[in-house]
């Protein structure tokens, strides 16, 4: 007997996950319209959470590198250029990672009285 290909294995895994969700949350007893609404919300939330995870992964990795450097060397001078020390919130822009204070500071000065 041959082993399944990667595509067949993934398809089987996806079917089993769908079956597990339907049994766990009782989706199998929903009407067709309720199933459409449920799966639409499920896909939307999964997409939003995945997007947020990928957006913030760079910030989190940089923070972990900084904390590891502080732990290993006892000082943060080796990676001080990576992350501002003030702990300000970050936003990802076309120019890179900027602090929220820098972003809002420019916005506050652009208002016309």
Coordinates of C-alpha atoms in Angstrom, one line a residue:
X1 CA 0.0 0.0 0.0
X2 CA 1.5 3.4 -1.0
X3 CA 1.5 6.3 1.4
X4 CA -0.7 9.3 0.5
X5 CA 0.8 12.3 -1.2
X6 CA 1.3 15.6 0.7
X7 CA -1.9 17.1 -1.0
X8 CA -4.0 14.0 0.0
X9 CA -2.6 14.1 3.5
X10 CA -3.4 17.8 3.9
X11 CA -6.9 17.3 2.4
X12 CA -7.6 14.5 4.9
X13 CA -6.2 16.6 7.8
X14 CA -8.5 19.6 6.7
X15 CA -11.6 17.3 6.5
X16 CA -10.8 15.9 10.0
X17 CA -10.4 19.5 11.4
X18 CA -13.7 20.5 9.8
X19 CA -15.4 17.4 11.3
X20 CA -14.0 18.2 14.7
X21 CA -15.3 21.8 14.6
X22 CA -18.7 20.7 13.4
X23 CA -19.0 18.1 16.2
X24 CA -17.6 20.2 19.0
X25 CA -19.7 23.3 18.3
X26 CA -22.8 21.5 17.0
X27 CA -22.5 23.0 13.5
X28 CA -23.8 19.7 12.0
X29 CA -27.3 20.5 13.2
X30 CA -27.4 24.0 11.8
X31 CA -29.6 24.8 8.7
X32 CA -27.7 25.5 5.5
X33 CA -27.9 29.3 6.0
X34 CA -26.7 29.1 9.6
X35 CA -23.8 27.0 8.4
X36 CA -22.9 29.7 5.8
X37 CA -23.0 32.3 8.5
X38 CA -20.9 30.2 10.9
X39 CA -18.2 29.3 8.4
X40 CA -18.1 32.9 7.1
X41 CA -17.5 34.3 10.6
X42 CA -15.0 31.5 11.4
X43 CA -13.0 32.2 8.2
X44 CA -13.1 36.0 8.9
X45 CA -11.9 35.6 12.4
X46 CA -9.2 33.1 11.4
X47 CA -8.0 35.5 8.7
X48 CA -7.9 38.5 11.1
X49 CA -6.1 36.7 13.8
X50 CA -3.6 35.3 11.3
X51 CA -3.0 38.7 9.8
X52 CA -2.4 40.3 13.3
X53 CA 0.0 37.5 14.2
X54 CA 2.1 38.1 11.1
X55 CA 2.1 41.9 11.5
X56 CA 3.3 41.8 15.1
X57 CA 5.7 38.9 14.7
X58 CA 8.6 41.2 13.7
X59 CA 8.1 43.3 16.8
X60 CA 7.9 40.3 19.1
X61 CA 11.0 38.7 17.6
X62 CA 12.9 42.0 18.1
X63 CA 11.8 42.2 21.7
X64 CA 12.8 38.6 22.3
X65 CA 16.3 39.3 20.8
X66 CA 16.7 42.3 23.0
X67 CA 15.6 40.5 26.1
X68 CA 18.0 37.6 25.2
X69 CA 20.9 40.0 24.7
X70 CA 20.2 41.6 28.1
X71 CA 20.0 38.2 29.7
X72 CA 23.2 36.9 28.1
X73 CA 25.4 40.1 28.2
X74 CA 23.9 41.9 31.1
X75 CA 23.5 45.1 29.0
X76 CA 21.4 46.1 26.0
X77 CA 24.0 48.1 24.0
X78 CA 24.4 45.3 21.4
X79 CA 20.8 45.6 20.2
X80 CA 19.9 49.1 21.4
X81 CA 19.4 50.3 17.8
X82 CA 16.7 47.7 17.2
X83 CA 14.1 48.9 19.6
X84 CA 13.6 52.2 21.4
X85 CA 14.1 51.8 25.1
X86 CA 11.1 53.9 26.1
X87 CA 8.7 51.0 25.4
X88 CA 6.5 53.0 23.1
X89 CA 3.9 51.3 20.9
X90 CA 4.9 50.5 17.4
X91 CA 3.2 50.9 14.0
X92 CA 4.4 49.4 10.8
X93 CA 4.6 51.9 8.0
X94 CA 6.2 52.0 4.6
X95 CA 9.4 53.5 6.0
X96 CA 9.7 50.7 8.6
X97 CA 8.8 50.5 12.3
X98 CA 8.1 53.8 13.9
X99 CA 6.9 54.6 17.4
X100 CA 3.3 55.6 18.0
X101 CA 4.5 58.8 19.6
X102 CA 6.4 59.8 16.5
X103 CA 3.4 59.0 14.3
X104 CA 0.9 60.9 16.4
X105 CA 3.4 63.8 16.9
X106 CA 3.4 64.5 13.2
X107 CA -0.4 64.2 13.1
X108 CA -0.9 66.7 15.9
X109 CA 1.2 69.3 14.2
X110 CA -0.7 69.0 10.9
X111 CA -4.0 70.1 12.2
X112 CA -5.3 73.5 11.2
X113 CA -6.9 75.5 14.0

